[in-house]
mmCIF file of C-alpha atoms in Angstrom:
data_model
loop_
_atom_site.group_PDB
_atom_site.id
_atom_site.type_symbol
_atom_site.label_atom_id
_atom_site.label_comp_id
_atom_site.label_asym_id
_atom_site.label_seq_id
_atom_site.Cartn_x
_atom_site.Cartn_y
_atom_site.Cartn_z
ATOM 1 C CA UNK V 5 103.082 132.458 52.574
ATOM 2 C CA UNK V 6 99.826 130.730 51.578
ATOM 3 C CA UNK V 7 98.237 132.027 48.220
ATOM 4 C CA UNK V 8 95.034 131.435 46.306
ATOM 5 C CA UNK V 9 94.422 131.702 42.841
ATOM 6 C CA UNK V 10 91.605 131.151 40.624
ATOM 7 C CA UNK V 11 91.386 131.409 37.001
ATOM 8 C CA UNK V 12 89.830 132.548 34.954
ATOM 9 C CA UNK V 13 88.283 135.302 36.805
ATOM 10 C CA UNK V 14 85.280 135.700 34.636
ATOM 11 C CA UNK V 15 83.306 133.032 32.731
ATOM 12 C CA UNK V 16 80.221 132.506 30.318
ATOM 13 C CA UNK V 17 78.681 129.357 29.537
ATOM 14 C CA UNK V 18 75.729 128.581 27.636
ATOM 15 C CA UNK V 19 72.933 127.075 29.995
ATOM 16 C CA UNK V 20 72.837 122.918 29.909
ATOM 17 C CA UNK V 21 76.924 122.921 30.354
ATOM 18 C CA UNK V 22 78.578 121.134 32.395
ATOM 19 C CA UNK V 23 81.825 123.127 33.633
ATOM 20 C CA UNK V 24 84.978 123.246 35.896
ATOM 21 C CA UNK V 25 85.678 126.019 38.083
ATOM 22 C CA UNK V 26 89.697 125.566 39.276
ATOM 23 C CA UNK V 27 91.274 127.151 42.857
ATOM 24 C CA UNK V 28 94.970 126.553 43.257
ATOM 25 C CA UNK V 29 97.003 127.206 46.126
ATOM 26 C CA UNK V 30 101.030 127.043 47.093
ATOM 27 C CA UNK V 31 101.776 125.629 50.159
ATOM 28 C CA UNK V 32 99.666 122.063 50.513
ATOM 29 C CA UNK V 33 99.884 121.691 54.452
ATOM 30 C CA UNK V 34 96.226 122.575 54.411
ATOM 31 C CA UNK V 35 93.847 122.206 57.173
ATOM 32 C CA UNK V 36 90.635 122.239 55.169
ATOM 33 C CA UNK V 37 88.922 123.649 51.957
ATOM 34 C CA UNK V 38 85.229 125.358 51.371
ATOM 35 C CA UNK V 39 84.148 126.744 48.274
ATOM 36 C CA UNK V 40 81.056 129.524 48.357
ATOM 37 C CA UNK V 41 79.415 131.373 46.017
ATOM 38 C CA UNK V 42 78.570 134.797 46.082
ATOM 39 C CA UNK V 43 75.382 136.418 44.604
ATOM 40 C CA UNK V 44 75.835 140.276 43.505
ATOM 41 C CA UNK V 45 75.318 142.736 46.764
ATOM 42 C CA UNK V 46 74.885 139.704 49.052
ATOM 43 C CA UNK V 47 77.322 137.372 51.300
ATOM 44 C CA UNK V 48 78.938 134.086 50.839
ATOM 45 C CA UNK V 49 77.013 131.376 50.957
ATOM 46 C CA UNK V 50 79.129 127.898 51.949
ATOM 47 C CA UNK V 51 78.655 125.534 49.122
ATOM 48 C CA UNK V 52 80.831 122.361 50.160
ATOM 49 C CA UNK V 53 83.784 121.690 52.723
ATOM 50 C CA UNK V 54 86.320 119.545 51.590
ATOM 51 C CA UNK V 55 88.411 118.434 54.765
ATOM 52 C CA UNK V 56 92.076 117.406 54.113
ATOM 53 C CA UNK V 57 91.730 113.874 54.508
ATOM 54 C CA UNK V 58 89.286 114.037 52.060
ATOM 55 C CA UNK V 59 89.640 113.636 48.313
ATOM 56 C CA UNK V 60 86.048 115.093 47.287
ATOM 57 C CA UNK V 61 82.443 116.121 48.338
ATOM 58 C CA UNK V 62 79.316 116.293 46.581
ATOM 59 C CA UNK V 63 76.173 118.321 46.972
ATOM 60 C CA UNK V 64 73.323 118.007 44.125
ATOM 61 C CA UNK V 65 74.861 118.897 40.869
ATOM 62 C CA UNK V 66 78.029 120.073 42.667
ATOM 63 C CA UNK V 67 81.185 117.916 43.164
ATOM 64 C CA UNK V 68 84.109 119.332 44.994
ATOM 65 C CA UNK V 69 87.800 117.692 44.031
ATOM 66 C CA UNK V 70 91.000 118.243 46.431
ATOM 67 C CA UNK V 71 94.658 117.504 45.395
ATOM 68 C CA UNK V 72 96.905 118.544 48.074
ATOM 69 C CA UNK V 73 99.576 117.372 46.842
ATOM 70 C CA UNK V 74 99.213 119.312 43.497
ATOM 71 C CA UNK V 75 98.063 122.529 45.067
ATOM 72 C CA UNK V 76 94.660 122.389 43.416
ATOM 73 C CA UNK V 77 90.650 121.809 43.986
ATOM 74 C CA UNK V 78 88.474 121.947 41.583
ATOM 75 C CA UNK V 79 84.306 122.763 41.406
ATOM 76 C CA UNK V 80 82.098 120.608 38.902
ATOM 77 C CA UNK V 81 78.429 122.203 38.159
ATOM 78 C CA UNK V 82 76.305 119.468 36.091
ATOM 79 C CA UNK V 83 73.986 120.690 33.565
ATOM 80 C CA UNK V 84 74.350 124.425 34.186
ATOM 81 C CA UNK V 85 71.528 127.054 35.081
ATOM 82 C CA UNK V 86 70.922 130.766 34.498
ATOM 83 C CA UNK V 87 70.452 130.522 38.482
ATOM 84 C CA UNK V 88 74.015 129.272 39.160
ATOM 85 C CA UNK V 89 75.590 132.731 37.700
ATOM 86 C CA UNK V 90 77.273 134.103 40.621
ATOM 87 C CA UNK V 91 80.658 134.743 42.080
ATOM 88 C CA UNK V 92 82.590 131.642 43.280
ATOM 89 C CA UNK V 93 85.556 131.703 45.757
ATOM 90 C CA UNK V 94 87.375 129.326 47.174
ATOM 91 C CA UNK V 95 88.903 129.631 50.646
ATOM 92 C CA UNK V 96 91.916 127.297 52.158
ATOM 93 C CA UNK V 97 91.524 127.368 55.394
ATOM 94 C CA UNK V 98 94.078 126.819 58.415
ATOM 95 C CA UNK V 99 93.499 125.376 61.738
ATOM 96 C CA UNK V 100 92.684 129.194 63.129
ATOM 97 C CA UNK V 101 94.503 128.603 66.072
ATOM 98 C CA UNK V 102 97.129 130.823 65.522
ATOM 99 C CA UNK V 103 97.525 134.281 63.738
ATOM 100 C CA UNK V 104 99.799 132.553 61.026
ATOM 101 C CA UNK V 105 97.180 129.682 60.291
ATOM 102 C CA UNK V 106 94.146 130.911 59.054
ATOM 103 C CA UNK V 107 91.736 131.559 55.945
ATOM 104 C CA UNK V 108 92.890 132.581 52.571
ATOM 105 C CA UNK V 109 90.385 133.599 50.024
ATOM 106 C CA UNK V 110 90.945 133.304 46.065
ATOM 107 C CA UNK V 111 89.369 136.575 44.385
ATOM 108 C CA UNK V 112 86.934 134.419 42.989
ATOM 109 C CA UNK V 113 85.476 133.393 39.621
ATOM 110 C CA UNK V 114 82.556 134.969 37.497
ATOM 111 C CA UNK V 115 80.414 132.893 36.172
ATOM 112 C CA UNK V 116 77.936 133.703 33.946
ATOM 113 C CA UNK V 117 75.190 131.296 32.996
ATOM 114 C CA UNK V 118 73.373 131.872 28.855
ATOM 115 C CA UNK V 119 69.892 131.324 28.715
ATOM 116 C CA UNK P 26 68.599 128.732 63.373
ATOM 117 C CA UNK P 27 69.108 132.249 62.437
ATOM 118 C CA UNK P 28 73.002 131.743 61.452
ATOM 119 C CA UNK P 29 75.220 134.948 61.623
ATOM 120 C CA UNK P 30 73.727 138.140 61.513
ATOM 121 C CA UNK P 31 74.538 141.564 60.956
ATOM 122 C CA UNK P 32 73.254 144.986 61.748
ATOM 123 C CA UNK P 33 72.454 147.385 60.008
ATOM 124 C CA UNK P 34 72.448 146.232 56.272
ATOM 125 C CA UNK P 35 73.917 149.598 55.669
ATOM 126 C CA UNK P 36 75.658 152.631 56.759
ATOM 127 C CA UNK P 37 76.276 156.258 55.412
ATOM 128 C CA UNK P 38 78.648 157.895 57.937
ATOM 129 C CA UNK P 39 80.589 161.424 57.571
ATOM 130 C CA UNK P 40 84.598 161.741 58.297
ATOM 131 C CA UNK P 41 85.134 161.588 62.012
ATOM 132 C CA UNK P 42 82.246 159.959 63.188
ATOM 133 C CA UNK P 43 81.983 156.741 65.288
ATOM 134 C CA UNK P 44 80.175 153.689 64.676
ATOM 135 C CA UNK P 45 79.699 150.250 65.794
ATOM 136 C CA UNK P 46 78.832 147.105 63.408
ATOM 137 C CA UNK P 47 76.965 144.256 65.264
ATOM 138 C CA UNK P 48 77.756 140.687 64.422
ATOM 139 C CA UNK P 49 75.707 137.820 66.193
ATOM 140 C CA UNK P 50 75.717 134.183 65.955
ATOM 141 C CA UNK P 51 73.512 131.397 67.312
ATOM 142 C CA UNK P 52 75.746 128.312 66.690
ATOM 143 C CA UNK P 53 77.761 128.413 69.346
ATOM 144 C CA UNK P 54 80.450 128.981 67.510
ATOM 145 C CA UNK P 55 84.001 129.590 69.298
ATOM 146 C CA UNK P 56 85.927 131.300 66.576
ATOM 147 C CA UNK P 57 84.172 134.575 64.986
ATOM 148 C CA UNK P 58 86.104 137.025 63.001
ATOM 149 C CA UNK P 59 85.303 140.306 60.404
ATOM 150 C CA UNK P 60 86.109 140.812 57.365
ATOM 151 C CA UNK P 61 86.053 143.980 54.735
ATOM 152 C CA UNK P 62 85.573 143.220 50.923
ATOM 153 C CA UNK P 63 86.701 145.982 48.308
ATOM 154 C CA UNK P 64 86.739 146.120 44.610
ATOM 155 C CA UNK P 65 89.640 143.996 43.307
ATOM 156 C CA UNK P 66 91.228 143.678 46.831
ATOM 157 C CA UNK P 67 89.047 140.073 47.716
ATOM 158 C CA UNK P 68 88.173 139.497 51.554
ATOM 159 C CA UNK P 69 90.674 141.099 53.601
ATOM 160 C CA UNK P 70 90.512 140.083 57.677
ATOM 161 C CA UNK P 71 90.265 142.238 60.464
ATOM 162 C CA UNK P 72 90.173 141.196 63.773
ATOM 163 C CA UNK P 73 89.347 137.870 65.044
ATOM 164 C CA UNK P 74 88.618 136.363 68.126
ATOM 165 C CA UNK P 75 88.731 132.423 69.328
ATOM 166 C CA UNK P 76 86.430 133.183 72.071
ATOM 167 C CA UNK P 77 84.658 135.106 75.133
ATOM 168 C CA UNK P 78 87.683 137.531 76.455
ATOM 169 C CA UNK P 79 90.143 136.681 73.300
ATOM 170 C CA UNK P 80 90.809 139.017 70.056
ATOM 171 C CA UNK P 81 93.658 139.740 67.892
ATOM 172 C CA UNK P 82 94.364 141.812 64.665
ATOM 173 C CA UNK P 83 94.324 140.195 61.214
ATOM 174 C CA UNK P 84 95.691 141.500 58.019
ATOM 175 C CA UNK P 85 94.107 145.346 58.184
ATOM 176 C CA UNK P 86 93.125 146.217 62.128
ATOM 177 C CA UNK P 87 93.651 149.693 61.990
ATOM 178 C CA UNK P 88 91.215 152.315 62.624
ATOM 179 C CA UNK P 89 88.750 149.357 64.029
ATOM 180 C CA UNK P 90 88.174 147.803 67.840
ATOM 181 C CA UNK P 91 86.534 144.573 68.389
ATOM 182 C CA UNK P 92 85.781 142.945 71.709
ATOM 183 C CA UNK P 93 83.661 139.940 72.939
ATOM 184 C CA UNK P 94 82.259 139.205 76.150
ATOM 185 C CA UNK P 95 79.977 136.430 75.043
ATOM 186 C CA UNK P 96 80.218 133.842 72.623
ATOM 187 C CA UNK P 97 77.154 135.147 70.709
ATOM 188 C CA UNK P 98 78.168 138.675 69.937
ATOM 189 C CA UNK P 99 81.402 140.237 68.448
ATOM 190 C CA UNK P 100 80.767 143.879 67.596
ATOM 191 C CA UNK P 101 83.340 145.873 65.077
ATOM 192 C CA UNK P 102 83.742 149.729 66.050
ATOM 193 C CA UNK P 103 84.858 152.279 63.970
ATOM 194 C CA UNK P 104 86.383 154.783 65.823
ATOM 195 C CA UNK P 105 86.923 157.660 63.637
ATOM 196 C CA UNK P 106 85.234 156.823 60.227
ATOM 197 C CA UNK P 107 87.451 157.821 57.229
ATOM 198 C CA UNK P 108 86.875 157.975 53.343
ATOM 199 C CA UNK P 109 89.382 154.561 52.741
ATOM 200 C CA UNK P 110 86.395 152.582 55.080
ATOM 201 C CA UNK P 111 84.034 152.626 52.818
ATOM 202 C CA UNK P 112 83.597 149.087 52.009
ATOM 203 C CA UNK P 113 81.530 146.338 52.709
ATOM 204 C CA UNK P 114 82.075 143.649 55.845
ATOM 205 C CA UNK P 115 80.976 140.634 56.797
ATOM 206 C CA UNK P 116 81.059 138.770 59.938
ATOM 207 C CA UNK P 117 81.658 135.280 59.646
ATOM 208 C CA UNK P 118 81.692 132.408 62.521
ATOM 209 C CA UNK P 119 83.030 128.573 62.704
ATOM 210 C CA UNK P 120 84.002 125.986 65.208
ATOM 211 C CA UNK P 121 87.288 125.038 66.332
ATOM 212 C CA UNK P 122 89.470 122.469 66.979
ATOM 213 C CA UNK P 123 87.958 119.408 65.502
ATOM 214 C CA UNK P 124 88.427 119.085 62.148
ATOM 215 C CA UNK P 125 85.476 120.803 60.734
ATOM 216 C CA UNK P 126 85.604 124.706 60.464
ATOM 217 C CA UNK P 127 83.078 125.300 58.072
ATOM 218 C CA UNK P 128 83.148 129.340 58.037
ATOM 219 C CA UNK P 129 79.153 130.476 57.613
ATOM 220 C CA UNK P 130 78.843 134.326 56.751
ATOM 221 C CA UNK P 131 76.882 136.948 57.498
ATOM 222 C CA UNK P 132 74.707 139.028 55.406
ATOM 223 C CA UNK P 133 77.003 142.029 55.510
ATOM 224 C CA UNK P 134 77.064 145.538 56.036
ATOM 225 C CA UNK P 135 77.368 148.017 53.121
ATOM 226 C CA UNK P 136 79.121 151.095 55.069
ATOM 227 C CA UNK P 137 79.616 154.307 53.079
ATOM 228 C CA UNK P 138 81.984 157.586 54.735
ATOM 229 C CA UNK P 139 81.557 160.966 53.133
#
């Protein structure tokens, strides 16, 4: 059985950092991988999609690493802002086909930016 | 594009009564499916559906129907609220079949039961 883990579950990180966010997962027959980010009392908001034949994707200041064969993925936020502070989960997700391949969700990571 | 969205933003319901949570996508997405997110429990799934005429339960189905007749629309009832439903769910849509199944998420609905 597929499971997601991120650690640490809360951070804080003075603003101007750069920083590592890490999502780690058992079984590596992945289909694909998003990361989102969650603002307090709102939804998820898709940040990148990392599909598995892919080894990374980028967006602005945010670069998205996948190691299947490891069981890991990785978020990189350049030059941190009091506006990135939010809740980050990453999701491996399955083909959806079936009831036995779908979306697992990590509980997410904290992050909390220092002015 | 309006995305996925979700009515009503929020709910305060008593124990026993019905109630159903809308969920509407312009996308054309095939798959859409619901979700409930609790304190220290993460996203939980349940009930999906990989299009018009198709559902099925996910991890915590009971005491909720879904059903969808179009592709836009895929409605969550609650048939006989309950105290342990309090929670907050989202509705959440992606395509199928082709490699990319971005998920995009709704704005959710905070539901309360008394």
């Amino acid at each position: 059985k597929q499971e997601v883990t991120q650690i640490p579950a809360a951070l804080s990180v003075p603003e101007g950092e750069n920083l590592v966010l890490n999502c780690s997962f058992t079984d590596s027959a992945i289909y694909n991988l998003q990361w989102f980010r969650q603002d307090p009392g709102k939804g998820l908001t898709s940040l990148l999609l990392i599909q598995s034949s892919q080894r990374e994707q980028t967006s602005g200041r945010l670069n998205a690493s996948l190691d299947k064969s490891s069981g890991r993925s990785t978020l990189y936020i350049a030059a941190s802002q009091p506006g990135d502070s939010a809740t980050y989960l990453c999701a491996v997700l399955g083909s959806q086909m079936n009831r036995d391949d779908k979306i697992i969700f990590g509980k997410g990571t904290r992050l909390h930016i220092l002015p | 594009n309006a995305g996925v969205t979700q009515t009503p933003k929020f709910q305060v319901l008593k124990t026993g009564q019905s109630m159903t949570l809308q969920c509407a996508q312009d996308m054309n997405h095939e798959y859409m499916s619901w979700y409930r997110q609790d304190p220290g429990m993460g996203l939980r799934l349940i009930h999906y559906s990989v299009g018009a005429g198709i559902t099925d339960q996910g991890e915590v189905p009971n005491g909720y129907n879904v059903s969808r007749s179009t592709t836009e629309d895929f409605p969550l009832r609650l048939l006989s609220a309950a105290p342990s439903q309090t929670s907050v769910y989202f509705c959440a849509s992606s395509r199928l079949g082709d490699g990319d199944n971005e998920q995009f998420f709704g704005p959710g609905t905070r539901l309360t039961v008394l």
